[in-house]
Each structure stands twice: as structure tokens, then as C-alpha cells.
Amino acid sequence: MPVRPSATTAVSAPGKVLLTGGYLVLDRQYTGTVFALDARIHAVVQQLQRDRHRGSAQSSPKDDATANTGADETLENHPEESVIVRSPQFRDAVWEYGVQRCENGGGVKVTQRNEGPKNPFVETSLNYALTYISYVADSQDLGSLSVTILADNDYYSDSRQDSNIDSRSRGGFHDFGVTLQDAHKTGLGSSAALVTALVSALLIHRTMHPDDLIVARDKLHNLAQAAHCAAQGKVGSGFDVGAAIWGSCSYRRFSPSILEGLGEVGSSGFEERLFSAVEDLDSAHPWDTEFMDVGMKLPPGMQMVLCDVDCGSQTPSMVRKVLEWRKQNKEEADLLWDSLQANNEKLRLELRRAVHGRSDPEFEAAAALEIYKNVRVLMQRSRNYLKTMTEKSGVPIEPLVQSELLDTVSGIDGVIGGVVPGAGGYDAVVLLIRDDAEVIKKLNLLFETYQSRVEDDFGGKIEKKVAMLARVILCNLLRMASTENLSAPDGSDSPAATAQDNTTTTTTTAPEHSDVPAPSSSSPAAAEATQLAPNSTESQSKEKNDTEDFEDKSSPREAAASAAATPTPDDTTTANTTTTNVAAEPPTSGVEASEAPETTTVTEGEDAGPELVITLLLITGARHPFKIDKKYLRRRSVKVDNDDPFNMSVYTLKELIWREWRAEWEPQPSSPSSIRLISFGKLLDDKSPLSESSLTHDAPNVIHMTVKPQEVVDEEDAKGGKSYSARDRDASDRSPGCRCIIL
């Protein structure tokens, strides 16, 4: 399989908070509401070459800066392929694996060479990813790899960090000063984010072209679910992996039977079974995961925060006990679960109603207080159900110390409500609050001196300061990062970089007193330093211009030129401020076409008819809103049955996008047929009406757009329309060095 040995691939995946649906989400009869967080796990994969030695005349300074991981000496002692995995934020966190191929189609299995504790999530991820890569590439040459794994600070409790979120360094990677086994998790889904980021980085590094990524997201999801379940030793609900891939959503789990027949890596035929599961080829056990309200968000003026209580919970044992209780008391448990599900669904719909009613100023003014009141009541009711389950099952889902904490913070003006998320226990609490700096300030003051005063039936106690953790951001999905500009900065300077995600621009800075060394060729901060766009300020200004009022009478190109000539504020100087809000929903006014004829008019006051609201998500991560209604269609002389945009074909939508093309997107393709539109991971067929594409009338529809490279179009034409896959490409089709993309 052709590989560019100098390439570096960096992928990160977000953590999660299961606001509602703890335990219920284990059963396909029920759902869970999960939000993706701005805390991420990062995986950086580099190809190692045996002829690259430190100081060798064969390697350039840039090679040393970008590819030398310090593992070359180890590789010299092992002629076979190796994978070196490091997690430099923890003590003794280095794992060296030998790579072996199992007989009879058993796949690829790694064996730990060095002494020390095993890391089942890393080891299993390598087994599954390398097996899949080897099978689809039909190659025995995997090469040797170096992997660096990094965790944003909020994944682990650290008593040395300030509990005040204003004071904590959120940009750099903190040295936690302990072994991985001694670290205290905060319950944000580190294992799921790790597995998702690692298997995705490996697949992207070895088998995929950037243009394939969005279409392949369902395969990345399936592989990450399989690896994560195998590492846990059970088939879980998978909501945490789902959020790492798709972002915030309402989630219904997949049927466990899909993965129950995979067997162990090394068993005869494992690679073929894994391939069939990942590619969803088994008609008897199709993937039936449901992602609803993808990209869901909080209402305007509302923010979600998490608070670490530094106790920790053993989630697997809690789940086993709850399921055993339900099995023995099925009628009582089902009645309780049905009531909890109904209340959770009311809460989700109440939040959704508040989001989609915000375009009406009168609605906002009149309904804000009512919305907050309703949400507070529904969250309190969920807590009551969970406390009943705690009492009935004997499992600390909402133990007394957490009830005391939630009751205390709920008394603060501006706190709407709170719950113990997910499986409950002592990990953290999640709060919905009014988006106000004063509320954050009051919470910080409380947490500085807070101590539990109750006797807990399960022995839990909050003895350390409560710390503010991550805030929710909209649909922050699995994303790829560029490491093209890796370099070894002067050791006297703190490593700094900029990063831009789908919704905000942030500045990444090493903690002032961090013990993590300044980034050299393979240091963690270096990988983070090149997280996304090389010019984040420019990218940010473009995205801002894209989300302004689209009823501007200037053409897209004229608007872009005007924006380029207008200075924009430098937001990177305020990136570490106290609030990271849920991203605002893009405006829904239609885009004016610069060249569209306007031969048909709509009478003033005439009913606009059905509306199709689309948020076009580009491969750069930028978002562009469209509202298509009767007025929009008639202005562009687009004839559709009943002036209903949902009756348009997918190709007609492509034509409209092509006509509205913006200069700052990327070079305009030669024809609409080069545009690819993806919804819920499925490539939309040109001939199909939009009404068959699962688009909704009452909410913005996120549609991902990519453009086929011209050489791909030419080759498809030459082959009579056949598309080619990543495994058909040779090295010349890949961009040299590093690849950068945001999903």
C-alpha cells in the first residue's frame, strides 16, 4: 500500500455529556440527549523510516522537526514493524508494540514489548484499525508508526489546578504528574474519544484521501464502536462514540447483535467479519443506530457547564447493578424508565422549542422566563426519578452528596437547573445556566470554599474544591488537524498557537507552570500548535462574513471583496475568556444570486409557502446558511411543483449552490455535477427529490459539501462514470507531507 512516509496525521475527537437518558440509552426502546464538548482527545500519527536517524545527513532539519519521535533507536533493535505510543502528560506512559499478522485471516495483532501496565483501549484500537487497514489495502506492508496521544485538561482532575475557570489554563496540555492508572477521570468520555481519534487517525493516515472523509464518517463510527466495545469487554450503548463522530444529538443505540458475532482478533476469519461489520454488509444485522437532531444546540442566553467533584465512579459496575435490579423488578423498573423517558423527551423538545422560536423578538421577550421555568421543572423531575432509581437499585446514581451540591447551586440566581449526567455517581454535575458572566463568577466563588456536610449512604464525600470544566459547543465533531508547520521553538518561549473550530476561534497557550516540555519534533504542544487552519484570523473573518445578513444586495464575490477590505477585530486576544457559548444558529435569509434572473415576483404579503433551511457545512469547517422558499425560487426562475423546495431534486439544489458560489470557498467547480452533498453520512443522489432525504421542515438541516477534484471528474468520465476509491490511488494522488481538514 503506497504511503507517504513523511506524512503526519492529527485527529481529535470531542468528549460528551449525556444530559438525559442515563441507563435508558442502553435499551433501544429509549433515547438519550448527548452534547459534544469543547474538551478533546488528540491522536497524532507519524510514519517512521529506518533510514532516518537523528543528525543523519539523509534527513533535513524539517524532517527532524516533523518526523523524529525519538523512537528510531528502538526501531533499530526490532527489524519487524513497530508501533510506539506515547502519552507525555502522564508518567511512564509509553507503550511499544510489535506488529504481527495472524493466520487464517485472523487479522493484525499487536503485542506489547516493554514492561509496565497495559493500555487496553490503545491496544485494541491498534488491533482493529490495523486489521481493517491491512484488509482493505490488500497489503502486508503496514510500516512502523509513532503515535502521540494528548488530552485536553478537563478530562482529568488535578488538585494543582485552580477551580476558577477564569484562572485555569485551558489552551495547553497539562502535565498531570501521575501515572495514567492514578489519574482521576472527570467522566467526559475519555476512552471513547481516545478510541475514536486513534482509529480515525490511523485510517486517515494510511487509507483515505481527504475528499473521502465525510462520506466515510459512518465507517469510522462503526469501526470505533467495534474497537471501543472490544476494549470494554462488552457491547455498550455507544452514545459516547456516536457523539465523538456526529456531535450533539438525540441518540438511539445500535442493536448489540451487530457486534456480538465478531469474535476475538486472531480468530479464524476475524478480518473478514470486521470488514463486513464496518462496511455494513451483513443484511441480517444492519447498523440501526439513530442520530436525531444532529447539531442540536441550547437556546440563546443559555449555557451548559460541567463541574468536577474529583471523586470518580466505577461506571461498569454501576451499570451491571442497575441492569440486574431491572431484570429482577422488570414491571416496576419499566414503569419508572417509561416515565423518565417521557420527561426527558419533554425536556429535549422544550429546549428545541426555545431554539427555533428565537427568531421572533416578541417570542424571546415573552417566553424566555417561561422556558427557563419549564426547563427547571423538567430537570428537577428527572432528578426525582433518578433519586428513586438510586433508592430502588442501591446504586449511587444521584447520591446524597451530589443532591446536596445540586440543591446548593440551584439556589444561585441564574442557575436554571442541574443533573448528575450519564450513569450518575461522583464524577461531575452538569448545570444549565443563564449566559451571564456574573453567574459564572458566583459559581466560582461558591466552589472555592464548598464542602459537603451530609452523610452519604454509599461512602462518597466531596473533600476537595469543585472545579468548573468544559462548556458545550455546537456539533464539534471528529476533526483532522494540520501539522505541516511543526517546528522546534526556542525553549525559552511558551509554545503558542491558534486553532479554529466550527464555531469559535481560540488561542492555545502552554500553561505558565506546565511541566510538559516545549514542543520539539514530537512534543504534544507542537501537535496542538498546528491544530487547524494556518491562518486562523483570516479564516475566522471569512466565516463571520459568511454568516451575516444574506439579503445584502451585493453579489457574494462583491461582499467578499468588501469584507477583505474591512479590518476585522482580532478575537484571538480574547480566546481564553470566561465563556464559550453554544454557537449561534446561522441566519436563515436566502442568499442573493449575482447572476440569477429575477423575472418573477412575489406579491408583498403573499404566503412564502414551505421553507427549506439549510446550513451548508464546507470541508474547511465554515458554515453557510440558505433559506429556500417560494420567493427565493421565483427570483431565480426555478420551477418546482407547488413552489415547494422539498420537491426539488438534489441536482437542482446543487445548481443553486453552484450559482451562488462564493469566491472565498474554494475554486468553483466546472459544473454542479462536481458537487457532492452528504446528509447524515449518506451521499445524496442527484435524481432523488429532497423530500426523500430525511430533511426536516422545522429545523435547519446540516448538509456537508465537498467538491470532486477535477482529476477525479476526468478519470470518472474516462471510466464511464465509475468512481475510484482510496485503495486505487497511488502516492502521487496524495498531497505530500501533512493533511488538513475539518469534518
XYZ file of C-alpha atoms in Angstrom:
743
model
C 0.000 0.000 0.000
C 1.576 3.307 -1.029
C 2.272 5.649 1.860
C 3.998 8.980 2.141
C 6.425 8.182 4.997
C 6.909 11.834 5.898
C 3.195 12.445 6.424
C 1.834 13.364 9.826
C -1.863 12.994 10.553
C -3.533 14.569 13.594
C -7.146 13.872 14.516
C -9.103 14.957 17.565
C -12.492 13.866 18.892
C -14.693 15.593 21.480
C -15.883 14.414 24.846
C -19.551 14.254 25.754
C -22.123 14.829 28.400
C -25.269 12.718 28.442
C -27.732 15.306 29.693
C -30.645 12.866 29.806
C -31.020 9.147 29.155
C -28.559 7.629 31.600
C -29.160 3.837 31.735
C -32.191 4.256 29.442
C -29.867 4.649 26.458
C -28.756 1.039 26.955
C -32.153 -0.067 25.616
C -33.180 0.669 22.017
C -36.663 1.421 23.258
C -35.321 4.632 24.763
C -33.087 7.536 23.710
C -30.507 9.824 25.232
C -29.742 13.514 24.684
C -25.979 13.898 24.339
C -23.947 17.074 23.858
C -20.437 17.202 22.438
C -17.944 19.253 24.454
C -15.025 21.527 23.768
C -12.731 19.088 25.589
C -10.955 16.837 23.089
C -8.607 13.866 22.839
C -5.924 14.238 20.144
C -4.083 11.491 18.260
C -1.017 12.323 16.152
C 0.279 9.577 13.837
C 3.660 9.700 12.113
C 5.282 7.249 9.754
C 8.736 6.108 10.855
C 11.581 5.237 8.454
C 14.536 3.147 9.449
C 16.960 5.218 7.400
C 16.053 8.394 9.274
C 18.480 8.853 12.162
C 18.869 11.794 14.424
C 21.531 14.035 12.889
C 21.753 11.895 9.767
C 22.787 13.606 6.565
C 19.808 11.919 4.912
C 17.279 13.947 6.897
C 16.670 17.642 6.549
C 16.050 19.934 9.530
C 12.384 19.977 8.632
C 12.338 16.172 8.626
C 13.861 16.122 12.097
C 11.341 18.649 13.338
C 8.307 16.891 11.952
C 9.034 13.185 11.955
C 11.707 12.343 14.506
C 9.906 10.989 17.535
C 12.818 9.646 19.459
C 11.759 6.090 18.660
C 14.321 5.459 15.921
C 16.845 3.809 18.246
C 14.181 1.374 19.419
C 13.228 0.511 15.865
C 16.823 -0.383 15.036
C 16.652 -3.170 17.636
C 13.495 -4.628 16.105
C 13.612 -5.395 12.393
C 9.872 -6.112 12.261
C 7.208 -3.419 12.185
C 6.580 -1.500 15.376
C 4.128 0.998 16.827
C 5.360 3.362 19.535
C 2.591 5.074 21.523
C 3.250 7.932 23.938
C 1.008 9.938 26.257
C 3.501 12.543 27.512
C 1.140 14.157 30.026
C 1.475 11.114 32.296
C 4.397 9.371 33.953
C 5.772 6.214 32.288
C 3.106 6.388 29.583
C 4.994 4.748 26.705
C 3.880 1.559 25.011
C 5.926 -0.206 22.372
C 4.168 -2.817 20.258
C 5.329 -5.368 17.758
C 3.011 -5.972 14.813
C 2.167 -9.499 13.703
C -0.258 -10.978 11.198
C -2.394 -13.857 12.318
C -3.004 -16.934 10.220
C -6.277 -17.913 8.564
C -7.496 -14.332 8.186
C -7.177 -13.613 11.877
C -6.201 -10.010 11.250
C -3.350 -7.926 12.640
C -2.452 -8.143 16.313
C -0.030 -6.011 18.289
C 1.993 -7.346 21.207
C 3.367 -5.100 23.912
C 7.149 -5.384 24.141
C 8.033 -3.130 27.031
C 7.224 -3.816 30.657
C 4.521 -1.943 32.517
C 0.722 -1.788 32.682
C -1.240 -2.490 29.537
C -3.491 0.032 27.875
C -6.436 -1.983 26.539
C -8.053 0.945 24.711
C -4.882 1.771 22.796
C -4.009 -1.879 22.139
C -7.492 -2.814 20.938
C -7.730 0.294 18.764
C -4.461 -0.666 17.083
C -5.629 -4.243 16.557
C -8.905 -3.208 14.942
C -7.605 -0.291 12.899
C -4.559 -2.162 11.542
C -6.673 -5.223 10.733
C -9.120 -3.114 8.744
C -6.317 -1.194 7.008
C -4.497 -4.378 6.047
C -7.668 -5.955 4.687
C -8.938 -3.035 2.582
C -5.461 -2.239 1.260
C -4.709 -5.874 0.487
C -1.159 -5.250 1.619
C 1.252 -6.798 4.091
C 3.306 -3.615 4.349
C 1.981 -1.525 7.229
C 5.242 0.177 8.148
C 6.248 1.411 11.592
C 4.334 4.171 13.294
C 4.722 6.658 16.107
C 1.546 7.756 17.893
C 1.220 10.628 20.366
C -1.967 10.877 22.432
C -2.929 14.105 24.162
C -5.863 15.019 26.392
C -7.309 18.445 26.986
C -7.041 19.363 30.640
C -10.708 18.901 31.554
C -10.615 15.114 31.157
C -8.750 14.590 34.433
C -8.994 16.102 37.895
C -5.861 17.872 39.068
C -5.734 19.322 42.555
C -2.910 21.627 41.437
C -5.211 23.441 39.034
C -7.318 26.405 40.092
C -11.025 25.692 40.461
C -11.809 29.079 38.909
C -12.310 28.557 35.210
C -11.075 32.097 34.573
C -7.695 31.216 36.067
C -7.150 27.775 34.591
C -5.014 27.447 31.516
C -7.319 25.801 29.017
C -5.144 26.001 25.949
C -2.013 23.976 26.657
C -1.648 20.338 27.589
C -1.118 19.995 31.307
C 1.404 17.616 32.824
C -0.751 15.733 35.323
C 2.300 14.464 37.205
C 0.911 10.950 37.814
C 0.713 7.640 36.032
C -2.315 7.040 33.855
C -3.548 4.461 36.353
C -3.510 7.029 39.179
C -5.269 9.793 37.232
C -8.809 10.761 38.258
C -11.187 10.938 35.314
C -13.925 13.559 35.261
C -16.374 11.437 33.274
C -16.264 13.264 29.941
C -15.830 10.100 27.867
C -12.054 9.984 27.511
C -11.912 6.338 26.432
C -14.492 6.782 23.658
C -12.847 9.970 22.404
C -9.438 8.249 22.532
C -10.577 5.213 20.534
C -12.420 7.377 18.002
C -9.488 9.735 17.471
C -6.917 6.925 17.292
C -8.685 4.581 14.854
C -9.696 7.547 12.699
C -6.146 8.941 12.629
C -4.749 5.558 11.616
C -7.315 5.033 8.849
C -6.959 8.532 7.507
C -3.171 8.260 7.663
C -2.997 5.022 5.697
C -6.089 4.568 3.524
C -8.077 7.718 2.913
C -7.953 10.772 0.737
C -9.306 13.936 2.419
C -12.185 14.053 -0.073
C -13.418 10.704 1.274
C -13.690 11.719 4.906
C -17.241 12.983 5.205
C -18.697 10.106 3.230
C -16.609 7.686 5.312
C -17.770 9.006 8.667
C -20.229 6.157 9.126
C -17.394 3.662 8.617
C -15.228 5.479 11.158
C -18.183 5.323 13.545
C -18.684 1.596 13.016
C -15.000 0.777 13.481
C -14.691 2.958 16.586
C -17.794 1.350 18.109
C -16.401 -2.135 17.458
C -12.991 -1.292 18.934
C -14.430 0.500 21.960
C -16.807 -2.342 22.790
C -13.980 -4.887 22.469
C -11.744 -2.823 24.755
C -14.501 -2.592 27.365
C -15.232 -6.287 27.133
C -18.925 -5.649 26.457
C -21.222 -4.133 23.858
C -22.271 -0.824 25.386
C -24.770 1.725 24.158
C -22.164 3.621 22.122
C -23.593 7.094 22.722
C -20.149 8.435 23.633
C -18.569 7.209 20.385
C -21.612 8.487 18.497
C -21.112 11.965 19.945
C -17.390 11.837 19.129
C -18.244 11.246 15.463
C -21.519 13.094 14.922
C -21.580 15.675 17.716
C -24.585 16.760 19.778
C -27.719 14.754 19.040
C -30.569 12.663 20.306
C -29.198 9.110 20.200
C -30.769 5.677 19.889
C -28.333 2.813 20.260
C -27.486 0.110 17.730
C -28.571 -3.497 18.184
C -25.902 -5.407 20.161
C -26.184 -8.355 17.760
C -24.256 -6.344 15.154
C -21.013 -6.781 17.103
C -21.663 -9.857 19.218
C -20.504 -12.248 16.500
C -17.176 -10.567 15.706
C -15.063 -12.817 17.888
C -11.509 -12.156 19.054
C -8.737 -10.665 16.976
C -6.595 -13.566 15.813
C -9.513 -15.945 15.470
C -10.018 -17.506 12.042
C -11.819 -15.150 9.660
C -11.764 -12.165 12.035
C -10.580 -9.681 9.415
C -13.416 -10.537 7.054
C -16.025 -10.312 9.834
C -14.638 -6.949 10.934
C -14.661 -5.628 7.382
C -18.262 -6.762 6.932
C -19.317 -5.048 10.169
C -17.522 -1.783 9.402
C -18.820 -1.645 5.825
C -22.342 -2.640 6.968
C -22.528 -5.615 4.603
C -24.380 -8.045 6.855
C -28.017 -7.813 5.774
C -29.046 -9.938 8.757
C -27.509 -7.443 11.208
C -27.543 -3.959 9.615
C -26.391 -0.944 11.595
C -29.508 0.654 13.030
C -28.074 3.457 15.146
C -30.284 6.542 15.027
C -28.902 10.094 15.270
C -31.701 12.642 15.589
C -31.445 16.411 15.963
C -27.799 16.255 14.888
C -26.154 19.561 15.747
C -28.738 20.367 18.399
C -27.973 23.404 20.470
C -29.049 25.262 23.555
C -31.426 28.237 23.421
C -29.978 31.735 23.183
C -28.960 33.112 26.539
C -28.422 29.635 27.990
C -25.116 27.913 28.642
C -24.106 24.477 29.874
C -21.199 23.973 32.253
C -19.768 20.908 33.937
C -18.362 20.822 37.437
C -15.739 18.287 38.526
C -16.156 16.948 42.059
C -12.959 14.822 41.947
C -14.389 11.621 43.362
C -14.826 9.320 40.374
C -17.219 6.448 39.756
C -16.926 2.867 38.566
C -19.424 3.091 35.724
C -19.288 -0.567 34.544
C -20.119 -1.980 37.991
C -22.900 0.585 38.451
C -24.425 -0.373 35.115
C -24.311 -4.073 35.967
C -26.106 -3.488 39.265
C -28.804 -1.314 37.702
C -29.461 -3.850 34.948
C -29.632 -6.646 37.496
C -32.170 -4.649 39.516
C -34.228 -4.033 36.375
C -34.136 -7.710 35.490
C -35.408 -8.717 38.915
C -38.031 -5.946 39.111
C -38.980 -5.534 35.468
C -42.522 -4.215 35.874
C -41.521 -1.612 38.454
C -38.365 -0.654 36.558
C -40.097 -0.355 33.179
C -42.748 1.912 34.659
C -40.039 4.153 36.125
C -37.992 4.137 32.905
C -41.050 4.959 30.756
C -41.853 7.923 32.993
C -38.251 9.113 32.912
C -38.090 8.774 29.104
C -41.300 10.785 28.679
C -39.954 13.548 30.904
C -36.582 13.554 29.149
C -38.296 13.902 25.783
C -40.335 16.844 27.076
C -37.104 18.496 28.199
C -35.478 17.977 24.791
C -38.494 19.384 22.978
C -38.673 22.348 25.343
C -35.043 23.221 24.596
C -35.680 22.759 20.893
C -38.784 24.966 21.016
C -36.752 27.699 22.655
C -34.064 27.446 19.954
C -36.407 27.585 16.975
C -38.688 30.253 18.402
C -35.902 32.730 18.888
C -36.237 34.416 15.503
C -39.338 36.207 16.812
C -38.307 39.023 19.212
C -41.738 39.014 20.840
C -41.381 35.284 21.437
C -37.980 35.755 23.060
C -39.138 38.501 25.386
C -42.368 36.811 26.393
C -41.184 33.225 26.542
C -37.641 33.324 27.980
C -38.731 33.234 31.607
C -41.356 30.607 30.870
C -38.800 28.450 29.053
C -36.348 28.681 31.948
C -39.105 27.813 34.396
C -40.256 24.812 32.357
C -36.700 23.538 31.911
C -36.058 23.884 35.641
C -39.212 21.931 36.490
C -38.424 19.161 33.995
C -34.809 18.830 35.187
C -35.964 18.616 38.788
C -38.477 15.946 37.813
C -35.717 13.944 36.095
C -33.675 14.210 39.273
C -36.603 12.873 41.290
C -36.880 9.839 39.013
C -33.110 9.234 39.251
C -33.190 9.506 43.046
C -35.996 6.948 43.069
C -33.846 4.671 40.915
C -30.941 5.229 43.323
C -33.088 4.126 46.237
C -34.615 1.138 44.436
C -31.440 -0.224 42.833
C -28.962 0.542 45.611
C -26.677 2.250 43.073
C -25.434 5.834 43.669
C -26.930 7.376 40.528
C -27.672 10.598 42.401
C -26.093 10.075 45.813
C -26.763 12.437 48.709
C -23.568 14.440 48.301
C -24.465 15.185 44.689
C -28.041 16.071 45.667
C -26.638 18.486 48.237
C -24.343 20.083 45.655
C -27.103 20.411 43.040
C -29.546 21.859 45.564
C -26.936 24.393 46.646
C -26.016 25.609 43.166
C -29.671 25.659 42.098
C -30.216 28.358 44.700
C -27.891 30.732 42.827
C -29.684 33.317 40.724
C -29.109 32.416 37.084
C -28.761 28.661 37.588
C -31.673 27.093 35.725
C -31.094 23.519 36.846
C -28.647 20.665 37.070
C -28.325 16.886 36.981
C -25.732 14.196 37.546
C -25.125 13.238 33.897
C -24.719 9.859 32.270
C -24.567 6.918 34.631
C -24.523 9.247 37.620
C -22.219 8.745 40.570
C -19.493 11.051 41.769
C -17.731 12.147 38.572
C -19.314 15.517 37.859
C -22.535 17.502 37.689
C -23.864 19.404 34.685
C -25.650 22.730 35.006
C -27.787 24.773 32.659
C -27.277 28.426 33.498
C -28.119 31.863 32.203
C -25.343 33.009 29.879
C -24.053 35.702 32.188
C -20.534 36.330 33.478
C -21.981 37.133 36.902
C -23.435 33.629 37.179
C -20.018 32.111 36.392
C -18.462 34.408 38.997
C -20.954 33.335 41.672
C -20.346 29.650 40.903
C -16.577 30.124 41.103
C -16.912 31.851 44.477
C -19.079 29.035 45.794
C -16.740 26.317 44.581
C -13.686 27.946 46.169
C -14.895 27.008 49.655
C -17.566 24.373 49.048
C -17.567 21.290 51.293
C -20.117 18.538 51.691
C -21.942 18.383 55.014
C -24.072 15.252 54.589
C -23.501 11.585 55.330
C -23.625 9.656 52.089
C -25.196 6.195 52.120
C -22.553 4.992 49.650
C -19.500 6.457 51.369
C -18.900 9.280 48.905
C -17.640 12.649 50.082
C -16.624 15.875 48.370
C -13.418 16.795 50.157
C -11.654 18.894 47.508
C -12.632 22.036 45.679
C -15.199 21.692 42.950
C -13.777 22.852 39.614
C -15.514 24.256 36.565
C -14.926 22.125 33.492
C -15.764 22.188 29.816
C -18.560 24.139 28.162
C -20.711 22.757 25.365
C -20.156 23.830 21.781
C -22.289 23.064 18.794
C -21.716 19.863 16.880
C -17.962 19.836 17.457
C -17.162 16.650 15.633
C -14.249 14.456 14.863
C -11.780 16.657 13.050
C -8.451 16.438 11.315
C -5.642 18.843 12.045
C -2.688 20.114 10.086
C 0.816 19.550 11.402
C 2.536 20.998 8.388
C 4.223 23.795 10.317
C 5.684 21.710 13.140
C 8.915 23.199 14.399
C 11.047 23.294 17.494
C 10.625 26.771 19.001
C 13.143 28.345 21.319
C 12.916 26.593 24.620
C 12.631 29.832 26.494
C 9.302 30.661 24.944
C 5.997 29.137 25.849
C 4.578 27.303 22.854
C 1.587 29.109 21.466
C -0.665 28.554 18.547
C -4.039 29.357 17.179
C -6.867 26.981 16.429
C -10.214 27.413 14.811
C -13.130 25.042 15.138
C -16.580 25.110 13.631
C -17.846 27.857 15.908
C -15.119 29.768 17.701
C -11.515 30.876 17.396
C -9.315 30.045 20.355
C -5.725 30.664 21.317
C -3.758 27.663 22.520
C -1.040 28.516 25.021
C 1.084 26.281 27.210
C 0.314 26.579 30.940
C 2.583 29.034 32.684
C 3.858 26.418 35.098
C 3.352 23.369 32.939
C 5.920 20.621 33.196
C 5.225 19.421 29.678
C 8.352 20.358 27.724
C 8.263 22.906 24.947
C 7.439 21.236 21.635
C 10.329 19.772 19.780
C 9.880 17.412 16.904
C 7.306 15.279 18.636
C 6.104 17.163 21.670
C 2.395 17.445 22.457
C 2.189 21.202 22.236
C 3.666 21.082 18.764
C 0.882 18.848 17.594
C -1.713 21.092 19.190
C 0.029 24.176 17.876
C -0.981 23.380 14.331
C -4.426 22.191 15.197
C -6.344 23.720 12.317
C -6.163 26.478 9.743
C -2.690 28.009 9.368
C -4.235 31.480 9.309
C -6.987 31.312 11.870
C -7.672 35.042 11.983
C -8.241 35.152 8.230
C -10.394 32.055 8.324
C -12.414 33.477 11.164
C -13.077 36.755 9.401
C -14.272 34.870 6.336
C -16.630 32.758 8.381
C -18.024 35.845 10.082
C -18.767 37.419 6.726
C -20.480 34.222 5.604
C -22.927 34.333 8.493
C -24.030 37.941 8.179
C -27.273 39.122 6.581
C -27.507 37.397 3.217
C -30.129 39.844 1.961
C -27.259 42.220 1.159
C -27.826 43.257 -2.445
C -24.177 42.849 -3.372
C -23.059 39.658 -5.018
C -21.165 37.052 -2.964
C -17.926 37.996 -4.662
C -18.521 41.710 -4.065
C -19.349 41.027 -0.445
C -16.153 39.012 -0.080
C -14.092 41.789 -1.624
C -15.705 44.327 0.665
C -15.070 42.149 3.694
C -11.444 41.684 2.718
C -11.003 45.456 2.609
C -12.600 45.996 6.009
C -10.472 45.453 9.117
C -11.849 42.825 11.472
C -11.283 42.700 15.234
C -8.615 40.319 16.403
C -10.574 37.904 18.516
C -7.589 35.734 19.316
C -6.665 38.099 22.129
C -9.832 37.205 23.993
C -9.885 33.500 23.318
C -9.414 32.417 26.921
C -12.303 34.443 28.323
C -14.800 33.042 30.766
C -17.500 31.977 28.329
C -17.540 29.656 25.357
C -21.117 29.790 24.200
C -23.095 27.365 22.174
C -22.740 28.617 18.634
C -25.499 30.768 17.311
C -27.712 29.244 14.657
C -26.842 30.779 11.277
C -29.191 33.343 9.790
C -31.889 31.972 7.564
C -32.259 34.634 4.952
C -31.821 33.489 1.375
C -28.579 34.131 -0.489
C -28.888 36.554 -3.375
C -27.611 35.184 -6.672
C -25.372 37.584 -8.508
C -26.319 36.260 -11.898
C -29.793 34.841 -11.328
C -32.560 36.405 -13.409
C -35.420 37.910 -11.465
C -38.258 37.689 -13.958
C -40.887 36.527 -11.486
C -42.047 38.478 -8.477
C -43.857 37.566 -5.310
C -46.685 39.772 -4.176
C -45.946 41.579 -0.924
C -47.633 39.770 1.939
C -48.153 36.598 -0.068
C -47.628 33.381 1.843
C -43.999 32.307 1.366
C -45.046 28.676 1.455
C -42.844 25.829 2.705
C -39.331 26.770 3.740
C -36.196 24.667 3.430
C -33.484 25.909 5.772
C -30.007 24.532 5.111
C -26.715 25.036 6.860
C -24.102 24.157 4.259
C -21.023 22.776 6.037
C -17.881 23.076 3.967
C -14.874 20.835 4.222
C -12.984 23.767 5.789
C -15.442 23.816 8.674
C -17.092 27.062 7.555
C -20.889 27.185 7.634
C -23.127 28.958 5.119
C -26.877 29.324 5.633
C -29.563 29.147 2.963
C -33.295 29.651 3.269
C -35.134 28.472 0.190
C -38.811 29.334 -0.155
C -41.261 30.463 -2.821
C -39.719 33.931 -3.038
C -36.227 32.522 -3.415
C -37.269 30.056 -6.128
C -39.229 32.580 -8.170
C -36.468 35.147 -8.058
C -34.185 32.583 -9.631
C -36.780 31.296 -12.100
C -36.649 27.818 -10.608
C -39.857 25.931 -11.337
C -40.826 23.398 -8.703
C -44.158 21.708 -8.080
C -46.260 23.871 -5.755
C -43.231 26.125 -5.190
C -42.198 23.622 -2.535
C -38.377 23.452 -2.230
C -38.647 19.916 -0.868
C -39.862 18.875 -4.318
C -36.564 19.962 -5.872
C -34.140 17.320 -6.971
C -30.761 17.081 -5.297
C -29.191 18.195 -8.571
C -31.335 21.350 -8.640
C -30.032 22.196 -5.174
C -26.501 21.686 -6.476
C -27.254 24.061 -9.353
C -28.427 26.721 -6.904
C -25.316 26.296 -4.771
C -23.151 26.472 -7.884
C -24.863 29.691 -8.990
C -24.401 31.200 -5.503
C -20.749 30.133 -5.321
C -18.589 32.341 -3.088
C -15.086 33.317 -4.043
C -13.721 32.532 -0.592
C -14.943 28.938 -0.516
C -12.546 27.293 -2.939
C -12.189 27.344 -6.744
C -15.611 26.989 -8.302
C -16.056 23.592 -9.960
C -16.631 23.407 -13.668
C -20.210 22.198 -13.218
C -22.738 21.380 -10.445
C -22.098 17.677 -11.038
C -18.731 18.056 -9.269
C -20.502 18.992 -6.033
C -21.152 16.232 -3.518
C -23.804 16.683 -0.816
C -23.930 14.449 2.252
C -26.693 14.283 4.848
C -26.440 12.027 7.906
C -23.429 10.342 6.370
C -25.258 9.416 3.162
C -24.306 10.753 -0.254
C -27.419 12.351 -1.775
C -28.389 11.055 -5.213
C -28.773 13.681 -7.938
C -32.085 12.347 -9.204
C -33.796 11.994 -5.837
C -36.176 14.710 -4.599
C -35.125 16.413 -1.379
C -38.305 15.118 0.222
C -36.681 11.666 0.255
C -33.519 12.896 2.011
C -34.812 12.970 5.621
C -34.706 16.780 5.702
C -36.945 18.499 8.232
C -39.298 21.455 7.828
C -38.957 22.827 11.357
C -35.204 22.995 11.889
C -32.058 23.869 9.964
C -30.677 20.902 8.025
C -26.923 20.469 8.129
C -25.659 19.301 4.728
C -21.977 18.615 4.167
C -20.496 19.704 0.847
C -17.330 18.554 -0.866
C -16.078 19.119 -4.393
C -14.583 16.394 -6.522
C -11.093 17.305 -7.719
C -11.033 17.856 -11.458
C -8.693 14.931 -11.995
C -11.262 12.681 -10.289
C -14.002 14.003 -12.551
C -11.821 13.436 -15.607
C -10.991 9.892 -14.511
C -14.659 9.089 -13.814
C -15.548 10.359 -17.261
C -12.807 8.205 -18.763
C -14.089 5.164 -16.891
C -17.686 5.776 -17.859
C -18.775 7.243 -14.587
C -17.032 4.843 -12.269
C -15.657 6.411 -9.134
C -12.416 5.208 -7.698
C -11.591 4.539 -4.110
C -8.707 5.340 -1.846
C -7.156 1.952 -2.345
C -6.967 2.583 -6.134
C -4.928 5.741 -5.717
C -1.186 5.736 -5.770
C 1.079 8.010 -3.792
C 1.012 10.674 -6.458
C -2.669 11.315 -5.728
C -1.959 12.220 -2.146
C -0.847 15.634 -1.106
C 2.719 15.493 0.237
C 3.507 15.885 3.901
C 0.544 16.572 6.151
C -3.155 16.727 5.500
C -5.582 19.225 6.973
C -9.350 19.058 7.043
C -12.260 19.609 9.407
C -15.218 17.309 9.294
